[in-house]
Amino acid sequence: MTVQRIHNFNAGPAALPLSVLEKIQASFLDFNGSGMSITEISHRSSYFDAVINDAIDRAKTLLKLDDNYHVLFVQGGASLQFAMIPMNFLGQNDTADYINTGTWSTKAIKEAQMQKKSIQVPASSEDNNFSYIPQNIQCNPAARYVHITSNNTIKGTQFATFPQTNGVPLVADMSSDIFSRPLPMEKFGLIYAGAQKNLGPSGTCMVIIRKDFMETANDNLPSMLSYATYAAKNSMYNTPPCFGIYTIGLVLQWIQQTFGSLEKMAEHNTKKAGILYDLIDTSDFYQATAQKDSRSLMNVTFRLPSEELEKQFVAGAAQKGLGGLKGHRSVGGCRASIYNAATMENMAALTEFMASFEKENG
Amino acid sequence: MTVQRIHNFNAGPAALPLSVLEKIQASFLDFNGSGMSITEISHRSSYFDAVINDAIDRAKTLLKLDDNYHVLFVQGGASLQFAMIPMNFLGQNDTADYINTGTWSTKAIKEAQMQKKSIQVPASSEDNNFSYIPQNIQCNPAARYVHITSNNTIKGTQFATFPQTNGVPLVADMSSDIFSRPLPMEKFGLIYAGAQKNLGPSGTCMVIIRKDFMETANDNLPSMLSYATYAAKNSMYNTPPCFGIYTIGLVLQWIQQTFGSLEKMAEHNTKKAGILYDLIDTSDFYQATAQKDSRSLMNVTFRLPSEELEKQFVAGAAQKGLGGLKGHRSVGGCRASIYNAATMENMAALTEFMASFEKENG
């Protein structure tokens, strides 16, 4: 049976590498000779131990992590992390800095404030509709951490470099750009990422946490809301999201086998986004919405001359097998999400369509 | 390619219906003509709306729920529910009753106490190694809820009928027997179930909550820890565990198409467990560990004359393609988990092996 696949530019859940999907499909009734589906094997079995440890090892290799970091798998998405981070790290006399670069940062701030935690916002790009990443941020040297959203899916901006914090650990929501580029890990105390953009299916959140930072966490928390629980039990205090962790391992293996390193992955992503921004910048028809120095390599947001044309653009693209190009419902416009799994073929199909749509309607 | 499947008696993650796995496999690269995998479609799409609403409708139909109940999908397993329930329902002046029937009840109690909530334990079977379900329990009429674990996977016991609470809502962990039998829903304020035993892959927890009970919950909680958030957004405040919800819908469809109703499902489960208990009861070699009136239809726990024979039994069974028969690591012995998806063929293979093992070693 021939399968018709679309060019998938969804913001998340997003496209996964076809070879990963094919591998899951092929072994879905019999994982690794176990006679069981990956969804049916015990998390206390040697089969699953190999799965979870493989995913962790690949994450550590790609990010060049030493043994000072735990790689954990937590459920509840980035949204539960918004609550867990202040819960774990802000005691009565503590304060943290939150840099506000859009919808997700705003939600992270709200979940800390709802818990009556003391937080400050030393920088925000709200004054210009979150179209840029603030520079030269003065962080509080007494803050427990500085929280950032490394890539902003809705507004199409991304931290190209990370703020100077004078040793205060960065805590970063990297749901939409984890493993898209190498990271200066010495700056980070904690990185979290919902899997459904660059890593795997929804329902698993990867948390990378520096051990010395973790050891400063509050210890009077419900088990499932304490990072220490996950670290002590290799993320298996209770049954983990096995299928998600398995898929994440396969995606990381795909990065290693296809690109070799995050440096090469970043080159590929820069090239992909460049193709699209070049087309937009040389056109009077398409307008990029993010400021040039703040543009995301993962989510390219743009407008057409009218909302009517944007509607036609999205509908026309769908007819040609190009999906997910509608902007987030809160901002409108158009958006192409081109995470790690987006291929050069996807980019060629998109730019070809954009050029012809401009020709017909420009 | 011929796939070799084992007879899977895992306690959880556990066997799923083969027809469900085959359906997932067949459409894994192209869900419903979308040109995307179920793992790649947006949770904000009409494709996924149909998936989640179908799963909810089937759950409501099977349990004969009216519009007074929400069916929600939460992440974090039953263990996060242990924390969320007291967080949502116990204010400073409230108290709840917890009936202690084993490891999972004990953990639920611990997670409430850790939050300094006031709880009482009106009945416990700890005095006899949790081998029975307490009867004639006197619950506190002023309690906010009475918490039970309806089926105890480790000790192999199950509530055959539910406690009389004089109108106080029952809150039940049904992770291991949900949809295995009809339920007197009028007794319950909240039912929760980690999916990985009777429902689907790990990583999704179904929560069935009565609206008037939910409306009494605390409203100053982090969004992801408040049932109201899930109810207000049809479990899509953030990205839900899409693959898990999809699989749950298929499993519920399988119950409807194969058995038609939970009454018929219960008949099937009673018959399956009966075959095994009959063999054990007529043997001097195998000994059931749960008291007769408290036996689980889902997890049949038994001992052999020696630990050495138990080891040989588990190893010999594995060689014959019968997996997951080792008892929980905390109690030893043997256990056959025979959830909804266990077939008569599985039962025949198991009883045949048990009879021949007894013959050789008895």
PDB file of N, CA and C in Angstrom, chain B residues 36-125:
ATOM      1  N   MET B  36      -0.328  12.096   7.936  1.00  0.00           N
ATOM      2  CA  MET B  36       0.536  12.243   9.120  1.00  0.00           C
ATOM      3  C   MET B  36       0.307  11.051  10.048  1.00  0.00           C
ATOM      4  N   SER B  37       1.310  10.777  10.875  1.00  0.00           N
ATOM      5  CA  SER B  37       1.133   9.789  11.930  1.00  0.00           C
ATOM      6  C   SER B  37       0.244  10.383  13.019  1.00  0.00           C
ATOM      7  N   ILE B  38      -0.413   9.521  13.783  1.00  0.00           N
ATOM      8  CA  ILE B  38      -1.172   9.995  14.946  1.00  0.00           C
ATOM      9  C   ILE B  38      -0.253  10.787  15.886  1.00  0.00           C
ATOM     10  N   THR B  39       1.037  10.497  15.863  1.00  0.00           N
ATOM     11  CA  THR B  39       1.996  11.214  16.713  1.00  0.00           C
ATOM     12  C   THR B  39       2.370  12.583  16.138  1.00  0.00           C
ATOM     13  N   GLU B  40       1.905  12.888  14.928  1.00  0.00           N
ATOM     14  CA  GLU B  40       2.308  14.126  14.251  1.00  0.00           C
ATOM     15  C   GLU B  40       1.155  15.105  14.040  1.00  0.00           C
ATOM     16  N   ILE B  41      -0.067  14.687  14.354  1.00  0.00           N
ATOM     17  CA  ILE B  41      -1.201  15.589  14.085  1.00  0.00           C
ATOM     18  C   ILE B  41      -1.371  16.579  15.232  1.00  0.00           C
ATOM     19  N   SER B  42      -1.832  17.756  14.900  1.00  0.00           N
ATOM     20  CA  SER B  42      -2.029  18.788  15.915  1.00  0.00           C
ATOM     21  C   SER B  42      -3.196  18.431  16.824  1.00  0.00           C
ATOM     22  N   HIS B  43      -3.003  18.701  18.121  1.00  0.00           N
ATOM     23  CA  HIS B  43      -4.118  18.475  19.045  1.00  0.00           C
ATOM     24  C   HIS B  43      -5.205  19.532  18.844  1.00  0.00           C
ATOM     25  N   ARG B  44      -4.906  20.579  18.067  1.00  0.00           N
ATOM     26  CA  ARG B  44      -5.922  21.592  17.770  1.00  0.00           C
ATOM     27  C   ARG B  44      -6.625  21.331  16.434  1.00  0.00           C
ATOM     28  N   SER B  45      -6.441  20.155  15.875  1.00  0.00           N
ATOM     29  CA  SER B  45      -7.032  19.847  14.573  1.00  0.00           C
ATOM     30  C   SER B  45      -8.354  19.107  14.740  1.00  0.00           C
ATOM     31  N   SER B  46      -9.141  19.101  13.681  1.00  0.00           N
ATOM     32  CA  SER B  46     -10.405  18.351  13.727  1.00  0.00           C
ATOM     33  C   SER B  46     -10.114  16.854  13.823  1.00  0.00           C
ATOM     34  N   TYR B  47      -8.970  16.424  13.282  1.00  0.00           N
ATOM     35  CA  TYR B  47      -8.596  15.003  13.420  1.00  0.00           C
ATOM     36  C   TYR B  47      -8.544  14.613  14.896  1.00  0.00           C
ATOM     37  N   PHE B  48      -7.860  15.430  15.685  1.00  0.00           N
ATOM     38  CA  PHE B  48      -7.696  15.030  17.082  1.00  0.00           C
ATOM     39  C   PHE B  48      -8.950  15.283  17.906  1.00  0.00           C
ATOM     40  N   ASP B  49      -9.690  16.318  17.563  1.00  0.00           N
ATOM     41  CA  ASP B  49     -10.983  16.520  18.242  1.00  0.00           C
ATOM     42  C   ASP B  49     -11.834  15.257  18.142  1.00  0.00           C
ATOM     43  N   ALA B  50     -11.851  14.672  16.946  1.00  0.00           N
ATOM     44  CA  ALA B  50     -12.644  13.451  16.753  1.00  0.00           C
ATOM     45  C   ALA B  50     -12.100  12.318  17.623  1.00  0.00           C
ATOM     46  N   VAL B  51     -10.775  12.229  17.727  1.00  0.00           N
ATOM     47  CA  VAL B  51     -10.148  11.159  18.517  1.00  0.00           C
ATOM     48  C   VAL B  51     -10.532  11.281  19.988  1.00  0.00           C
ATOM     49  N   ILE B  52     -10.343  12.457  20.554  1.00  0.00           N
ATOM     50  CA  ILE B  52     -10.561  12.605  21.999  1.00  0.00           C
ATOM     51  C   ILE B  52     -12.055  12.510  22.324  1.00  0.00           C
ATOM     52  N   ASN B  53     -12.898  13.076  21.470  1.00  0.00           N
ATOM     53  CA  ASN B  53     -14.332  13.010  21.757  1.00  0.00           C
ATOM     54  C   ASN B  53     -14.877  11.595  21.599  1.00  0.00           C
ATOM     55  N   ASP B  54     -14.296  10.858  20.675  1.00  0.00           N
ATOM     56  CA  ASP B  54     -14.694   9.457  20.511  1.00  0.00           C
ATOM     57  C   ASP B  54     -14.336   8.646  21.756  1.00  0.00           C
ATOM     58  N   ALA B  55     -13.139   8.862  22.285  1.00  0.00           N
ATOM     59  CA  ALA B  55     -12.718   8.123  23.494  1.00  0.00           C
ATOM     60  C   ALA B  55     -13.636   8.466  24.664  1.00  0.00           C
ATOM     61  N   ILE B  56     -13.954   9.749  24.800  1.00  0.00           N
ATOM     62  CA  ILE B  56     -14.835  10.177  25.902  1.00  0.00           C
ATOM     63  C   ILE B  56     -16.231   9.577  25.741  1.00  0.00           C
ATOM     64  N   ASP B  57     -16.752   9.639  24.520  1.00  0.00           N
ATOM     65  CA  ASP B  57     -18.107   9.107  24.277  1.00  0.00           C
ATOM     66  C   ASP B  57     -18.181   7.618  24.593  1.00  0.00           C
ATOM     67  N   ARG B  58     -17.152   6.890  24.203  1.00  0.00           N
ATOM     68  CA  ARG B  58     -17.163   5.440  24.449  1.00  0.00           C
ATOM     69  C   ARG B  58     -17.073   5.148  25.950  1.00  0.00           C
ATOM     70  N   ALA B  59     -16.255   5.923  26.647  1.00  0.00           N
ATOM     71  CA  ALA B  59     -16.154   5.738  28.100  1.00  0.00           C
ATOM     72  C   ALA B  59     -17.506   6.006  28.750  1.00  0.00           C
ATOM     73  N   LYS B  60     -18.159   7.065  28.317  1.00  0.00           N
ATOM     74  CA  LYS B  60     -19.459   7.417  28.903  1.00  0.00           C
ATOM     75  C   LYS B  60     -20.525   6.364  28.578  1.00  0.00           C
ATOM     76  N   THR B  61     -20.496   5.883  27.362  1.00  0.00           N
ATOM     77  CA  THR B  61     -21.474   4.860  26.969  1.00  0.00           C
ATOM     78  C   THR B  61     -21.277   3.585  27.779  1.00  0.00           C
ATOM     79  N   LEU B  62     -20.036   3.141  27.884  1.00  0.00           N
ATOM     80  CA  LEU B  62     -19.771   1.884  28.591  1.00  0.00           C
ATOM     81  C   LEU B  62     -20.151   1.991  30.068  1.00  0.00           C
ATOM     82  N   LEU B  63     -19.852   3.120  30.678  1.00  0.00           N
ATOM     83  CA  LEU B  63     -20.146   3.280  32.107  1.00  0.00           C
ATOM     84  C   LEU B  63     -21.533   3.881  32.359  1.00  0.00           C
ATOM     85  N   LYS B  64     -22.269   4.096  31.276  1.00  0.00           N
ATOM     86  CA  LYS B  64     -23.619   4.687  31.370  1.00  0.00           C
ATOM     87  C   LYS B  64     -23.602   6.008  32.138  1.00  0.00           C
ATOM     88  N   LEU B  65     -22.652   6.854  31.799  1.00  0.00           N
ATOM     89  CA  LEU B  65     -22.531   8.153  32.467  1.00  0.00           C
ATOM     90  C   LEU B  65     -23.447   9.169  31.806  1.00  0.00           C
ATOM     91  N   ASP B  66     -24.070   9.988  32.610  1.00  0.00           N
ATOM     92  CA  ASP B  66     -24.820  11.099  32.047  1.00  0.00           C
ATOM     93  C   ASP B  66     -23.933  12.349  32.052  1.00  0.00           C
ATOM     94  N   ASP B  67     -24.528  13.494  31.765  1.00  0.00           N
ATOM     95  CA  ASP B  67     -23.731  14.715  31.628  1.00  0.00           C
ATOM     96  C   ASP B  67     -23.262  15.282  32.964  1.00  0.00           C
ATOM     97  N   ASN B  68     -23.530  14.584  34.046  1.00  0.00           N
ATOM     98  CA  ASN B  68     -23.016  15.031  35.339  1.00  0.00           C
ATOM     99  C   ASN B  68     -21.563  14.629  35.570  1.00  0.00           C
ATOM    100  N   TYR B  69     -20.959  13.972  34.578  1.00  0.00           N
ATOM    101  CA  TYR B  69     -19.571  13.536  34.743  1.00  0.00           C
ATOM    102  C   TYR B  69     -18.679  14.104  33.641  1.00  0.00           C
ATOM    103  N   HIS B  70     -17.479  14.485  34.017  1.00  0.00           N
ATOM    104  CA  HIS B  70     -16.434  14.780  33.041  1.00  0.00           C
ATOM    105  C   HIS B  70     -15.532  13.558  32.903  1.00  0.00           C
ATOM    106  N   VAL B  71     -15.117  13.276  31.690  1.00  0.00           N
ATOM    107  CA  VAL B  71     -14.062  12.278  31.465  1.00  0.00           C
ATOM    108  C   VAL B  71     -12.822  13.051  31.036  1.00  0.00           C
ATOM    109  N   LEU B  72     -11.780  12.995  31.855  1.00  0.00           N
ATOM    110  CA  LEU B  72     -10.575  13.804  31.635  1.00  0.00           C
ATOM    111  C   LEU B  72      -9.359  12.912  31.404  1.00  0.00           C
ATOM    112  N   PHE B  73      -8.359  13.477  30.746  1.00  0.00           N
ATOM    113  CA  PHE B  73      -7.096  12.770  30.562  1.00  0.00           C
ATOM    114  C   PHE B  73      -5.976  13.613  31.173  1.00  0.00           C
ATOM    115  N   VAL B  74      -5.325  13.049  32.168  1.00  0.00           N
ATOM    116  CA  VAL B  74      -4.295  13.753  32.920  1.00  0.00           C
ATOM    117  C   VAL B  74      -3.010  12.940  32.778  1.00  0.00           C
ATOM    118  N   GLN B  75      -1.874  13.596  32.848  1.00  0.00           N
ATOM    119  CA  GLN B  75      -0.606  12.863  32.818  1.00  0.00           C
ATOM    120  C   GLN B  75      -0.102  12.606  34.250  1.00  0.00           C
ATOM    121  N   GLY B  76       0.953  11.831  34.377  1.00  0.00           N
ATOM    122  CA  GLY B  76       1.565  11.618  35.687  1.00  0.00           C
ATOM    123  C   GLY B  76       1.108  10.361  36.404  1.00  0.00           C
ATOM    124  N   GLY B  77       0.210   9.595  35.781  1.00  0.00           N
ATOM    125  CA  GLY B  77      -0.191   8.325  36.369  1.00  0.00           C
ATOM    126  C   GLY B  77      -1.014   8.481  37.633  1.00  0.00           C
ATOM    127  N   ALA B  78      -1.360   7.350  38.239  1.00  0.00           N
ATOM    128  CA  ALA B  78      -2.104   7.362  39.499  1.00  0.00           C
ATOM    129  C   ALA B  78      -1.290   8.090  40.567  1.00  0.00           C
ATOM    130  N   SER B  79       0.025   8.002  40.497  1.00  0.00           N
ATOM    131  CA  SER B  79       0.857   8.618  41.542  1.00  0.00           C
ATOM    132  C   SER B  79       0.674  10.128  41.613  1.00  0.00           C
ATOM    133  N   LEU B  80       0.452  10.785  40.479  1.00  0.00           N
ATOM    134  CA  LEU B  80       0.176  12.226  40.561  1.00  0.00           C
ATOM    135  C   LEU B  80      -1.232  12.460  41.123  1.00  0.00           C
ATOM    136  N   GLN B  81      -2.143  11.546  40.842  1.00  0.00           N
ATOM    137  CA  GLN B  81      -3.490  11.664  41.424  1.00  0.00           C
ATOM    138  C   GLN B  81      -3.441  11.574  42.950  1.00  0.00           C
ATOM    139  N   PHE B  82      -2.547  10.730  43.460  1.00  0.00           N
ATOM    140  CA  PHE B  82      -2.396  10.630  44.926  1.00  0.00           C
ATOM    141  C   PHE B  82      -2.170  12.025  45.528  1.00  0.00           C
ATOM    142  N   ALA B  83      -1.432  12.858  44.803  1.00  0.00           N
ATOM    143  CA  ALA B  83      -1.154  14.219  45.291  1.00  0.00           C
ATOM    144  C   ALA B  83      -2.278  15.191  44.941  1.00  0.00           C
ATOM    145  N   MET B  84      -2.805  15.080  43.724  1.00  0.00           N
ATOM    146  CA  MET B  84      -3.805  16.058  43.259  1.00  0.00           C
ATOM    147  C   MET B  84      -5.120  15.981  44.036  1.00  0.00           C
ATOM    148  N   ILE B  85      -5.513  14.785  44.426  1.00  0.00           N
ATOM    149  CA  ILE B  85      -6.823  14.633  45.082  1.00  0.00           C
ATOM    150  C   ILE B  85      -6.885  15.417  46.398  1.00  0.00           C
ATOM    151  N   PRO B  86      -5.956  15.188  47.333  1.00  0.00           N
ATOM    152  CA  PRO B  86      -6.008  16.011  48.551  1.00  0.00           C
ATOM    153  C   PRO B  86      -5.766  17.494  48.268  1.00  0.00           C
ATOM    154  N   MET B  87      -4.921  17.800  47.293  1.00  0.00           N
ATOM    155  CA  MET B  87      -4.639  19.188  46.930  1.00  0.00           C
ATOM    156  C   MET B  87      -5.924  19.893  46.483  1.00  0.00           C
ATOM    157  N   ASN B  88      -6.743  19.197  45.713  1.00  0.00           N
ATOM    158  CA  ASN B  88      -7.983  19.782  45.200  1.00  0.00           C
ATOM    159  C   ASN B  88      -9.117  19.775  46.209  1.00  0.00           C
ATOM    160  N   PHE B  89      -9.155  18.751  47.075  1.00  0.00           N
ATOM    161  CA  PHE B  89     -10.380  18.574  47.859  1.00  0.00           C
ATOM    162  C   PHE B  89     -10.239  18.771  49.361  1.00  0.00           C
ATOM    163  N   LEU B  90      -9.017  18.869  49.863  1.00  0.00           N
ATOM    164  CA  LEU B  90      -8.882  19.045  51.303  1.00  0.00           C
ATOM    165  C   LEU B  90      -8.360  20.437  51.633  1.00  0.00           C
ATOM    166  N   GLY B  91      -9.248  21.291  52.137  1.00  0.00           N
ATOM    167  CA  GLY B  91      -8.846  22.589  52.667  1.00  0.00           C
ATOM    168  C   GLY B  91      -8.424  22.430  54.117  1.00  0.00           C
ATOM    169  N   GLN B  92      -8.139  23.557  54.736  1.00  0.00           N
ATOM    170  CA  GLN B  92      -7.598  23.535  56.100  1.00  0.00           C
ATOM    171  C   GLN B  92      -8.493  22.816  57.107  1.00  0.00           C
ATOM    172  N   ASN B  93      -9.800  22.916  56.915  1.00  0.00           N
ATOM    173  CA  ASN B  93     -10.709  22.341  57.909  1.00  0.00           C
ATOM    174  C   ASN B  93     -11.354  21.041  57.445  1.00  0.00           C
ATOM    175  N   ASP B  94     -10.820  20.491  56.353  1.00  0.00           N
ATOM    176  CA  ASP B  94     -11.432  19.280  55.802  1.00  0.00           C
ATOM    177  C   ASP B  94     -10.679  18.032  56.241  1.00  0.00           C
ATOM    178  N   THR B  95     -11.377  16.916  56.160  1.00  0.00           N
ATOM    179  CA  THR B  95     -10.744  15.639  56.447  1.00  0.00           C
ATOM    180  C   THR B  95     -11.279  14.601  55.455  1.00  0.00           C
ATOM    181  N   ALA B  96     -10.495  13.559  55.207  1.00  0.00           N
ATOM    182  CA  ALA B  96     -10.928  12.495  54.294  1.00  0.00           C
ATOM    183  C   ALA B  96     -10.593  11.144  54.908  1.00  0.00           C
ATOM    184  N   ASP B  97     -11.344  10.118  54.503  1.00  0.00           N
ATOM    185  CA  ASP B  97     -11.066   8.743  54.933  1.00  0.00           C
ATOM    186  C   ASP B  97     -10.315   7.998  53.836  1.00  0.00           C
ATOM    187  N   TYR B  98      -9.321   7.233  54.241  1.00  0.00           N
ATOM    188  CA  TYR B  98      -8.576   6.388  53.304  1.00  0.00           C
ATOM    189  C   TYR B  98      -8.631   4.947  53.810  1.00  0.00           C
ATOM    190  N   ILE B  99      -9.131   4.051  52.992  1.00  0.00           N
ATOM    191  CA  ILE B  99      -9.147   2.628  53.357  1.00  0.00           C
ATOM    192  C   ILE B  99      -7.857   2.013  52.819  1.00  0.00           C
ATOM    193  N   ASN B 100      -7.139   1.368  53.706  1.00  0.00           N
ATOM    194  CA  ASN B 100      -5.808   0.884  53.324  1.00  0.00           C
ATOM    195  C   ASN B 100      -5.826  -0.607  52.995  1.00  0.00           C
ATOM    196  N   THR B 101      -5.705  -0.917  51.699  1.00  0.00           N
ATOM    197  CA  THR B 101      -5.739  -2.323  51.270  1.00  0.00           C
ATOM    198  C   THR B 101      -4.446  -2.752  50.572  1.00  0.00           C
ATOM    199  N   GLY B 102      -3.362  -1.996  50.760  1.00  0.00           N
ATOM    200  CA  GLY B 102      -2.104  -2.463  50.169  1.00  0.00           C
ATOM    201  C   GLY B 102      -1.158  -1.340  49.794  1.00  0.00           C
ATOM    202  N   THR B 103      -0.194  -1.688  48.972  1.00  0.00           N
ATOM    203  CA  THR B 103       0.899  -0.791  48.617  1.00  0.00           C
ATOM    204  C   THR B 103       0.412   0.533  48.039  1.00  0.00           C
ATOM    205  N   TRP B 104      -0.563   0.468  47.124  1.00  0.00           N
ATOM    206  CA  TRP B 104      -0.976   1.691  46.430  1.00  0.00           C
ATOM    207  C   TRP B 104      -1.815   2.571  47.340  1.00  0.00           C
ATOM    208  N   SER B 105      -2.680   1.962  48.163  1.00  0.00           N
ATOM    209  CA  SER B 105      -3.418   2.754  49.155  1.00  0.00           C
ATOM    210  C   SER B 105      -2.442   3.446  50.095  1.00  0.00           C
ATOM    211  N   THR B 106      -1.424   2.708  50.504  1.00  0.00           N
ATOM    212  CA  THR B 106      -0.439   3.257  51.443  1.00  0.00           C
ATOM    213  C   THR B 106       0.266   4.467  50.829  1.00  0.00           C
ATOM    214  N   LYS B 107       0.571   4.360  49.542  1.00  0.00           N
ATOM    215  CA  LYS B 107       1.215   5.495  48.863  1.00  0.00           C
ATOM    216  C   LYS B 107       0.262   6.678  48.758  1.00  0.00           C
ATOM    217  N   ALA B 108      -0.993   6.403  48.489  1.00  0.00           N
ATOM    218  CA  ALA B 108      -1.982   7.492  48.400  1.00  0.00           C
ATOM    219  C   ALA B 108      -2.074   8.214  49.747  1.00  0.00           C
ATOM    220  N   ILE B 109      -2.074   7.441  50.819  1.00  0.00           N
ATOM    221  CA  ILE B 109      -2.124   8.018  52.168  1.00  0.00           C
ATOM    222  C   ILE B 109      -0.896   8.893  52.419  1.00  0.00           C
ATOM    223  N   LYS B 110       0.258   8.381  52.038  1.00  0.00           N
ATOM    224  CA  LYS B 110       1.506   9.099  52.256  1.00  0.00           C
ATOM    225  C   LYS B 110       1.517  10.451  51.524  1.00  0.00           C
ATOM    226  N   GLU B 111       1.007  10.466  50.309  1.00  0.00           N
ATOM    227  CA  GLU B 111       1.044  11.712  49.529  1.00  0.00           C
ATOM    228  C   GLU B 111       0.071  12.762  50.094  1.00  0.00           C
ATOM    229  N   ALA B 112      -0.977  12.299  50.760  1.00  0.00           N
ATOM    230  CA  ALA B 112      -1.883  13.253  51.425  1.00  0.00           C
ATOM    231  C   ALA B 112      -1.227  13.776  52.697  1.00  0.00           C
ATOM    232  N   GLN B 113      -0.635  12.873  53.460  1.00  0.00           N
ATOM    233  CA  GLN B 113      -0.009  13.273  54.726  1.00  0.00           C
ATOM    234  C   GLN B 113       1.167  14.215  54.501  1.00  0.00           C
ATOM    235  N   MET B 114       1.918  13.965  53.434  1.00  0.00           N
ATOM    236  CA  MET B 114       3.061  14.814  53.105  1.00  0.00           C
ATOM    237  C   MET B 114       2.639  16.266  52.899  1.00  0.00           C
ATOM    238  N   GLN B 115       1.395  16.444  52.461  1.00  0.00           N
ATOM    239  CA  GLN B 115       0.865  17.799  52.276  1.00  0.00           C
ATOM    240  C   GLN B 115       0.216  18.336  53.547  1.00  0.00           C
ATOM    241  N   LYS B 116       0.404  17.602  54.647  1.00  0.00           N
ATOM    242  CA  LYS B 116      -0.151  18.008  55.950  1.00  0.00           C
ATOM    243  C   LYS B 116      -1.676  18.106  55.915  1.00  0.00           C
ATOM    244  N   LYS B 117      -2.290  17.251  55.126  1.00  0.00           N
ATOM    245  CA  LYS B 117      -3.750  17.202  55.077  1.00  0.00           C
ATOM    246  C   LYS B 117      -4.240  16.282  56.190  1.00  0.00           C
ATOM    247  N   SER B 118      -5.441  16.548  56.651  1.00  0.00           N
ATOM    248  CA  SER B 118      -6.028  15.712  57.704  1.00  0.00           C
ATOM    249  C   SER B 118      -6.730  14.514  57.082  1.00  0.00           C
ATOM    250  N   ILE B 119      -6.214  13.330  57.347  1.00  0.00           N
ATOM    251  CA  ILE B 119      -6.896  12.127  56.852  1.00  0.00           C
ATOM    252  C   ILE B 119      -6.963  11.079  57.958  1.00  0.00           C
ATOM    253  N   GLN B 120      -7.952  10.195  57.854  1.00  0.00           N
ATOM    254  CA  GLN B 120      -8.135   9.093  58.795  1.00  0.00           C
ATOM    255  C   GLN B 120      -8.144   7.790  58.016  1.00  0.00           C
ATOM    256  N   VAL B 121      -7.788   6.710  58.692  1.00  0.00           N
ATOM    257  CA  VAL B 121      -7.827   5.385  58.069  1.00  0.00           C
ATOM    258  C   VAL B 121      -8.817   4.526  58.862  1.00  0.00           C
ATOM    259  N   PRO B 122     -10.090   4.509  58.440  1.00  0.00           N
ATOM    260  CA  PRO B 122     -11.110   3.797  59.217  1.00  0.00           C
ATOM    261  C   PRO B 122     -11.008   2.279  59.090  1.00  0.00           C
ATOM    262  N   ALA B 123     -10.269   1.791  58.096  1.00  0.00           N
ATOM    263  CA  ALA B 123     -10.155   0.338  57.923  1.00  0.00           C
ATOM    264  C   ALA B 123      -8.876   0.027  57.171  1.00  0.00           C
ATOM    265  N   SER B 124      -8.241  -1.066  57.584  1.00  0.00           N
ATOM    266  CA  SER B 124      -7.001  -1.487  56.936  1.00  0.00           C
ATOM    267  C   SER B 124      -6.902  -3.001  57.029  1.00  0.00           C
ATOM    268  N   SER B 125      -6.324  -3.611  56.016  1.00  0.00           N
ATOM    269  CA  SER B 125      -6.098  -5.060  56.089  1.00  0.00           C
ATOM    270  C   SER B 125      -4.611  -5.365  56.291  1.00  0.00           C
TER     271      SER B 125
END
